[in-house]
């Protein structure tokens, strides 16, 4: 397996086109409470998480996306994986901020953004649940967004937007907001996407800045081969795919599948287990 994953550039920073997602580290399965508990049990320690992050780092996937606030074990895991490999990780923080229009709320937002910088984030993309409160569809604007983007710049970080609502990308480009990248849900099932897959594809291709796609496997509803094949083949060379994994073995598989897709070859992975494989499934 290669130790150099294909890269792109975002806001003057080189990033691998694969980004480490963290829903399957922090316990957000998008399936059941039992699955959430399984994730939290499996990745309850920094050591367990670092085992997986180490696989990514050794393959040249050195960027991780998460709402890091309140998840100290994840921060510790990043540092542990860096120490083990001697390679640095680029942190893409997606903090939830108070966007109420008053002095107290602004001070709260400033503190949360300052905390992102303290933990070592290079990119700060306010969480979609915060930013979407500011959207004015009638005016095609994101009210007061420049205030928060300036807070991010003032802390020396690169600003972006976490977008579940595709209008965030469109309005940001339309109004020339100081945004260097966007997070956008994109998968072949249309899972959690607010409009049709074909339309999101158009939004991504028309975006003025690189897009960090998320949920390529629709939270486990499609296999990695199917989900990753679709996304890699339908985004631009500047765009990225965020991949969540539960174990080091899953990380290794997803990296190999992605490299195979990008290199135009079949992936070299083991077949799934079956009680009685037919001859065609033996390899």
PDB file of C-alpha atoms in Angstrom, residues 5-171:
ATOM      1  CA  UNK A   5      -2.201   9.404  -0.938  1.00  0.00           C
ATOM      2  CA  UNK A   6      -3.211  11.757  -3.808  1.00  0.00           C
ATOM      3  CA  UNK A   7      -3.483  15.349  -2.614  1.00  0.00           C
ATOM      4  CA  UNK A   8      -5.290  18.587  -3.337  1.00  0.00           C
ATOM      5  CA  UNK A   9      -4.887  22.145  -2.061  1.00  0.00           C
ATOM      6  CA  UNK A  10      -7.275  24.061   0.182  1.00  0.00           C
ATOM      7  CA  UNK A  11      -6.607  27.647   1.217  1.00  0.00           C
ATOM      8  CA  UNK A  12      -2.936  27.253   0.381  1.00  0.00           C
ATOM      9  CA  UNK A  13      -2.596  24.050   2.447  1.00  0.00           C
ATOM     10  CA  UNK A  14      -1.898  20.670   0.874  1.00  0.00           C
ATOM     11  CA  UNK A  15      -4.414  18.066   1.989  1.00  0.00           C
ATOM     12  CA  UNK A  16      -4.841  14.385   1.157  1.00  0.00           C
ATOM     13  CA  UNK A  17      -7.947  13.780  -0.928  1.00  0.00           C
ATOM     14  CA  UNK A  18      -9.086  11.296   1.722  1.00  0.00           C
ATOM     15  CA  UNK A  19     -10.006  12.731   5.120  1.00  0.00           C
ATOM     16  CA  UNK A  20     -10.509  10.697   8.286  1.00  0.00           C
ATOM     17  CA  UNK A  21     -14.110  10.931   9.486  1.00  0.00           C
ATOM     18  CA  UNK A  22     -15.032  10.425  13.118  1.00  0.00           C
ATOM     19  CA  UNK A  23     -18.694   9.414  13.405  1.00  0.00           C
ATOM     20  CA  UNK A  24     -17.549   5.806  13.787  1.00  0.00           C
ATOM     21  CA  UNK A  25     -15.089   6.902  16.461  1.00  0.00           C
ATOM     22  CA  UNK A  26     -17.313   9.190  18.520  1.00  0.00           C
ATOM     23  CA  UNK A  27     -20.465   7.076  18.443  1.00  0.00           C
ATOM     24  CA  UNK A  28     -22.665   8.597  15.756  1.00  0.00           C
ATOM     25  CA  UNK A  29     -23.771   5.548  13.760  1.00  0.00           C
ATOM     26  CA  UNK A  30     -26.882   7.025  12.131  1.00  0.00           C
ATOM     27  CA  UNK A  31     -28.439   3.590  12.630  1.00  0.00           C
ATOM     28  CA  UNK A  32     -29.354   2.521  16.178  1.00  0.00           C
ATOM     29  CA  UNK A  33     -28.588   3.261  19.799  1.00  0.00           C
ATOM     30  CA  UNK A  34     -27.031  -0.198  20.054  1.00  0.00           C
ATOM     31  CA  UNK A  35     -24.671   0.651  17.194  1.00  0.00           C
ATOM     32  CA  UNK A  36     -23.756   3.912  18.901  1.00  0.00           C
ATOM     33  CA  UNK A  37     -22.893   1.958  22.038  1.00  0.00           C
ATOM     34  CA  UNK A  38     -20.807  -0.528  20.029  1.00  0.00           C
ATOM     35  CA  UNK A  39     -18.767   2.313  18.542  1.00  0.00           C
ATOM     36  CA  UNK A  40     -18.203   3.977  21.904  1.00  0.00           C
ATOM     37  CA  UNK A  41     -17.191   0.659  23.469  1.00  0.00           C
ATOM     38  CA  UNK A  42     -14.796  -0.208  20.630  1.00  0.00           C
ATOM     39  CA  UNK A  43     -13.160   3.219  20.528  1.00  0.00           C
ATOM     40  CA  UNK A  44     -13.419   4.242  24.166  1.00  0.00           C
ATOM     41  CA  UNK A  45      -9.686   4.829  24.617  1.00  0.00           C
ATOM     42  CA  UNK A  46      -7.084   6.964  22.914  1.00  0.00           C
ATOM     43  CA  UNK A  47      -5.006   3.851  22.282  1.00  0.00           C
ATOM     44  CA  UNK A  48      -7.762   2.087  20.332  1.00  0.00           C
ATOM     45  CA  UNK A  49      -8.419   5.158  18.204  1.00  0.00           C
ATOM     46  CA  UNK A  50      -4.700   5.722  17.628  1.00  0.00           C
ATOM     47  CA  UNK A  51      -4.372   2.176  16.250  1.00  0.00           C
ATOM     48  CA  UNK A  52      -6.742   3.175  13.450  1.00  0.00           C
ATOM     49  CA  UNK A  53      -5.314   6.657  12.922  1.00  0.00           C
ATOM     50  CA  UNK A  54      -1.867   5.125  12.585  1.00  0.00           C
ATOM     51  CA  UNK A  55      -3.045   3.118   9.549  1.00  0.00           C
ATOM     52  CA  UNK A  56      -4.221   6.307   7.878  1.00  0.00           C
ATOM     53  CA  UNK A  57      -1.073   8.277   8.690  1.00  0.00           C
ATOM     54  CA  UNK A  58       1.223   5.545   7.360  1.00  0.00           C
ATOM     55  CA  UNK A  59      -0.738   5.631   4.092  1.00  0.00           C
ATOM     56  CA  UNK A  60      -0.437   9.387   3.633  1.00  0.00           C
ATOM     57  CA  UNK A  61      -3.924  10.239   4.909  1.00  0.00           C
ATOM     58  CA  UNK A  62      -3.011  12.968   7.379  1.00  0.00           C
ATOM     59  CA  UNK A  63      -6.190  15.020   7.853  1.00  0.00           C
ATOM     60  CA  UNK A  64      -8.990  14.376  10.335  1.00  0.00           C
ATOM     61  CA  UNK A  65     -12.418  16.010  10.649  1.00  0.00           C
ATOM     62  CA  UNK A  66     -14.413  16.162  13.877  1.00  0.00           C
ATOM     63  CA  UNK A  67     -16.201  18.351  16.384  1.00  0.00           C
ATOM     64  CA  UNK A  68     -13.207  18.109  18.714  1.00  0.00           C
ATOM     65  CA  UNK A  69     -14.661  20.100  21.603  1.00  0.00           C
ATOM     66  CA  UNK A  70     -15.446  17.837  24.542  1.00  0.00           C
ATOM     67  CA  UNK A  71     -13.725  14.830  22.945  1.00  0.00           C
ATOM     68  CA  UNK A  72     -10.399  14.819  24.742  1.00  0.00           C
ATOM     69  CA  UNK A  73      -9.788  11.115  24.066  1.00  0.00           C
ATOM     70  CA  UNK A  74      -9.847  11.877  20.324  1.00  0.00           C
ATOM     71  CA  UNK A  75      -7.378  14.743  20.750  1.00  0.00           C
ATOM     72  CA  UNK A  76      -5.146  12.425  22.778  1.00  0.00           C
ATOM     73  CA  UNK A  77      -5.445   9.739  20.092  1.00  0.00           C
ATOM     74  CA  UNK A  78      -4.295  12.140  17.375  1.00  0.00           C
ATOM     75  CA  UNK A  79      -1.212  13.051  19.402  1.00  0.00           C
ATOM     76  CA  UNK A  80      -0.492   9.392  20.147  1.00  0.00           C
ATOM     77  CA  UNK A  81      -0.736   8.411  16.475  1.00  0.00           C
ATOM     78  CA  UNK A  82       1.533  11.322  15.544  1.00  0.00           C
ATOM     79  CA  UNK A  83       4.113  10.184  18.092  1.00  0.00           C
ATOM     80  CA  UNK A  84       3.989   6.588  16.855  1.00  0.00           C
ATOM     81  CA  UNK A  85       4.442   7.500  13.196  1.00  0.00           C
ATOM     82  CA  UNK A  86       6.471  10.683  13.360  1.00  0.00           C
ATOM     83  CA  UNK A  87       3.915  12.267  11.035  1.00  0.00           C
ATOM     84  CA  UNK A  88       1.734  15.280  11.753  1.00  0.00           C
ATOM     85  CA  UNK A  89      -2.046  15.371  11.422  1.00  0.00           C
ATOM     86  CA  UNK A  90      -4.007  18.307  10.022  1.00  0.00           C
ATOM     87  CA  UNK A  91      -7.055  18.970  12.184  1.00  0.00           C
ATOM     88  CA  UNK A  92     -10.321  20.115  10.620  1.00  0.00           C
ATOM     89  CA  UNK A  93     -12.509  21.195  13.519  1.00  0.00           C
ATOM     90  CA  UNK A  94     -16.283  21.568  13.138  1.00  0.00           C
ATOM     91  CA  UNK A  95     -17.278  23.321  16.361  1.00  0.00           C
ATOM     92  CA  UNK A  96     -20.848  24.084  17.385  1.00  0.00           C
ATOM     93  CA  UNK A  97     -21.067  27.805  18.114  1.00  0.00           C
ATOM     94  CA  UNK A  98     -23.709  30.069  19.599  1.00  0.00           C
ATOM     95  CA  UNK A  99     -24.941  32.264  16.737  1.00  0.00           C
ATOM     96  CA  UNK A 100     -27.480  34.311  18.707  1.00  0.00           C
ATOM     97  CA  UNK A 101     -27.239  37.998  17.852  1.00  0.00           C
ATOM     98  CA  UNK A 102     -26.123  39.436  21.176  1.00  0.00           C
ATOM     99  CA  UNK A 103     -22.911  40.299  22.979  1.00  0.00           C
ATOM    100  CA  UNK A 104     -22.897  37.264  25.278  1.00  0.00           C
ATOM    101  CA  UNK A 105     -23.409  34.812  22.416  1.00  0.00           C
ATOM    102  CA  UNK A 106     -20.636  36.397  20.375  1.00  0.00           C
ATOM    103  CA  UNK A 107     -18.218  36.064  23.273  1.00  0.00           C
ATOM    104  CA  UNK A 108     -19.190  32.409  23.589  1.00  0.00           C
ATOM    105  CA  UNK A 109     -18.557  31.892  19.871  1.00  0.00           C
ATOM    106  CA  UNK A 110     -15.199  33.644  20.104  1.00  0.00           C
ATOM    107  CA  UNK A 111     -14.152  31.349  22.956  1.00  0.00           C
ATOM    108  CA  UNK A 112     -15.168  28.181  21.126  1.00  0.00           C
ATOM    109  CA  UNK A 113     -13.274  29.297  18.034  1.00  0.00           C
ATOM    110  CA  UNK A 114     -10.237  30.221  20.149  1.00  0.00           C
ATOM    111  CA  UNK A 115     -10.398  26.726  21.674  1.00  0.00           C
ATOM    112  CA  UNK A 116     -10.187  25.253  18.163  1.00  0.00           C
ATOM    113  CA  UNK A 117      -6.918  27.047  17.669  1.00  0.00           C
ATOM    114  CA  UNK A 118      -5.610  25.925  21.056  1.00  0.00           C
ATOM    115  CA  UNK A 119      -6.134  22.270  20.173  1.00  0.00           C
ATOM    116  CA  UNK A 120      -4.106  22.809  17.008  1.00  0.00           C
ATOM    117  CA  UNK A 121      -6.770  23.077  14.299  1.00  0.00           C
ATOM    118  CA  UNK A 122      -5.664  24.311  10.895  1.00  0.00           C
ATOM    119  CA  UNK A 123      -9.210  24.538   9.536  1.00  0.00           C
ATOM    120  CA  UNK A 124     -12.303  25.698  11.417  1.00  0.00           C
ATOM    121  CA  UNK A 125     -15.662  24.952   9.794  1.00  0.00           C
ATOM    122  CA  UNK A 126     -18.570  25.936  12.056  1.00  0.00           C
ATOM    123  CA  UNK A 127     -21.009  23.064  12.420  1.00  0.00           C
ATOM    124  CA  UNK A 128     -23.958  22.959  10.052  1.00  0.00           C
ATOM    125  CA  UNK A 129     -26.425  23.091  12.957  1.00  0.00           C
ATOM    126  CA  UNK A 130     -25.037  26.518  13.832  1.00  0.00           C
ATOM    127  CA  UNK A 131     -24.549  28.016  10.387  1.00  0.00           C
ATOM    128  CA  UNK A 132     -27.901  26.896   9.004  1.00  0.00           C
ATOM    129  CA  UNK A 133     -29.631  29.075  11.600  1.00  0.00           C
ATOM    130  CA  UNK A 134     -28.262  32.092   9.743  1.00  0.00           C
ATOM    131  CA  UNK A 135     -29.576  31.217   6.270  1.00  0.00           C
ATOM    132  CA  UNK A 136     -32.039  33.619   4.664  1.00  0.00           C
ATOM    133  CA  UNK A 137     -33.410  31.915   1.562  1.00  0.00           C
ATOM    134  CA  UNK A 138     -35.421  34.971   0.588  1.00  0.00           C
ATOM    135  CA  UNK A 139     -32.310  37.163   0.389  1.00  0.00           C
ATOM    136  CA  UNK A 140     -29.976  34.292  -0.584  1.00  0.00           C
ATOM    137  CA  UNK A 141     -27.627  35.279   2.215  1.00  0.00           C
ATOM    138  CA  UNK A 142     -26.086  33.794   5.351  1.00  0.00           C
ATOM    139  CA  UNK A 143     -26.703  36.538   7.892  1.00  0.00           C
ATOM    140  CA  UNK A 144     -23.711  37.668   9.990  1.00  0.00           C
ATOM    141  CA  UNK A 145     -21.547  34.852   8.626  1.00  0.00           C
ATOM    142  CA  UNK A 146     -18.642  37.260   7.920  1.00  0.00           C
ATOM    143  CA  UNK A 147     -18.455  37.994  11.664  1.00  0.00           C
ATOM    144  CA  UNK A 148     -17.682  34.371  12.465  1.00  0.00           C
ATOM    145  CA  UNK A 149     -15.351  33.922   9.515  1.00  0.00           C
ATOM    146  CA  UNK A 150     -13.354  36.904  10.776  1.00  0.00           C
ATOM    147  CA  UNK A 151     -13.158  35.322  14.239  1.00  0.00           C
ATOM    148  CA  UNK A 152     -11.621  32.254  12.581  1.00  0.00           C
ATOM    149  CA  UNK A 153      -9.136  34.306  10.555  1.00  0.00           C
ATOM    150  CA  UNK A 154      -8.212  36.315  13.647  1.00  0.00           C
ATOM    151  CA  UNK A 155      -7.224  33.039  15.327  1.00  0.00           C
ATOM    152  CA  UNK A 156      -4.950  32.179  12.400  1.00  0.00           C
ATOM    153  CA  UNK A 157      -7.136  29.372  11.072  1.00  0.00           C
ATOM    154  CA  UNK A 158      -8.595  28.749   7.630  1.00  0.00           C
ATOM    155  CA  UNK A 159     -12.384  29.218   7.490  1.00  0.00           C
ATOM    156  CA  UNK A 160     -14.884  26.922   5.815  1.00  0.00           C
ATOM    157  CA  UNK A 161     -18.500  25.845   6.155  1.00  0.00           C
ATOM    158  CA  UNK A 162     -20.035  22.593   7.288  1.00  0.00           C
ATOM    159  CA  UNK A 163     -22.999  22.207   4.947  1.00  0.00           C
ATOM    160  CA  UNK A 164     -25.859  19.753   5.040  1.00  0.00           C
ATOM    161  CA  UNK A 165     -27.998  22.375   3.339  1.00  0.00           C
ATOM    162  CA  UNK A 166     -26.593  22.821  -0.207  1.00  0.00           C
ATOM    163  CA  UNK A 167     -27.726  26.450  -0.263  1.00  0.00           C
ATOM    164  CA  UNK A 168     -24.794  27.244   2.029  1.00  0.00           C
ATOM    165  CA  UNK A 169     -22.371  26.557  -0.808  1.00  0.00           C
ATOM    166  CA  UNK A 170     -24.430  28.482  -3.337  1.00  0.00           C
ATOM    167  CA  UNK A 171     -24.997  31.528  -1.130  1.00  0.00           C
TER     168      UNK A 171
END
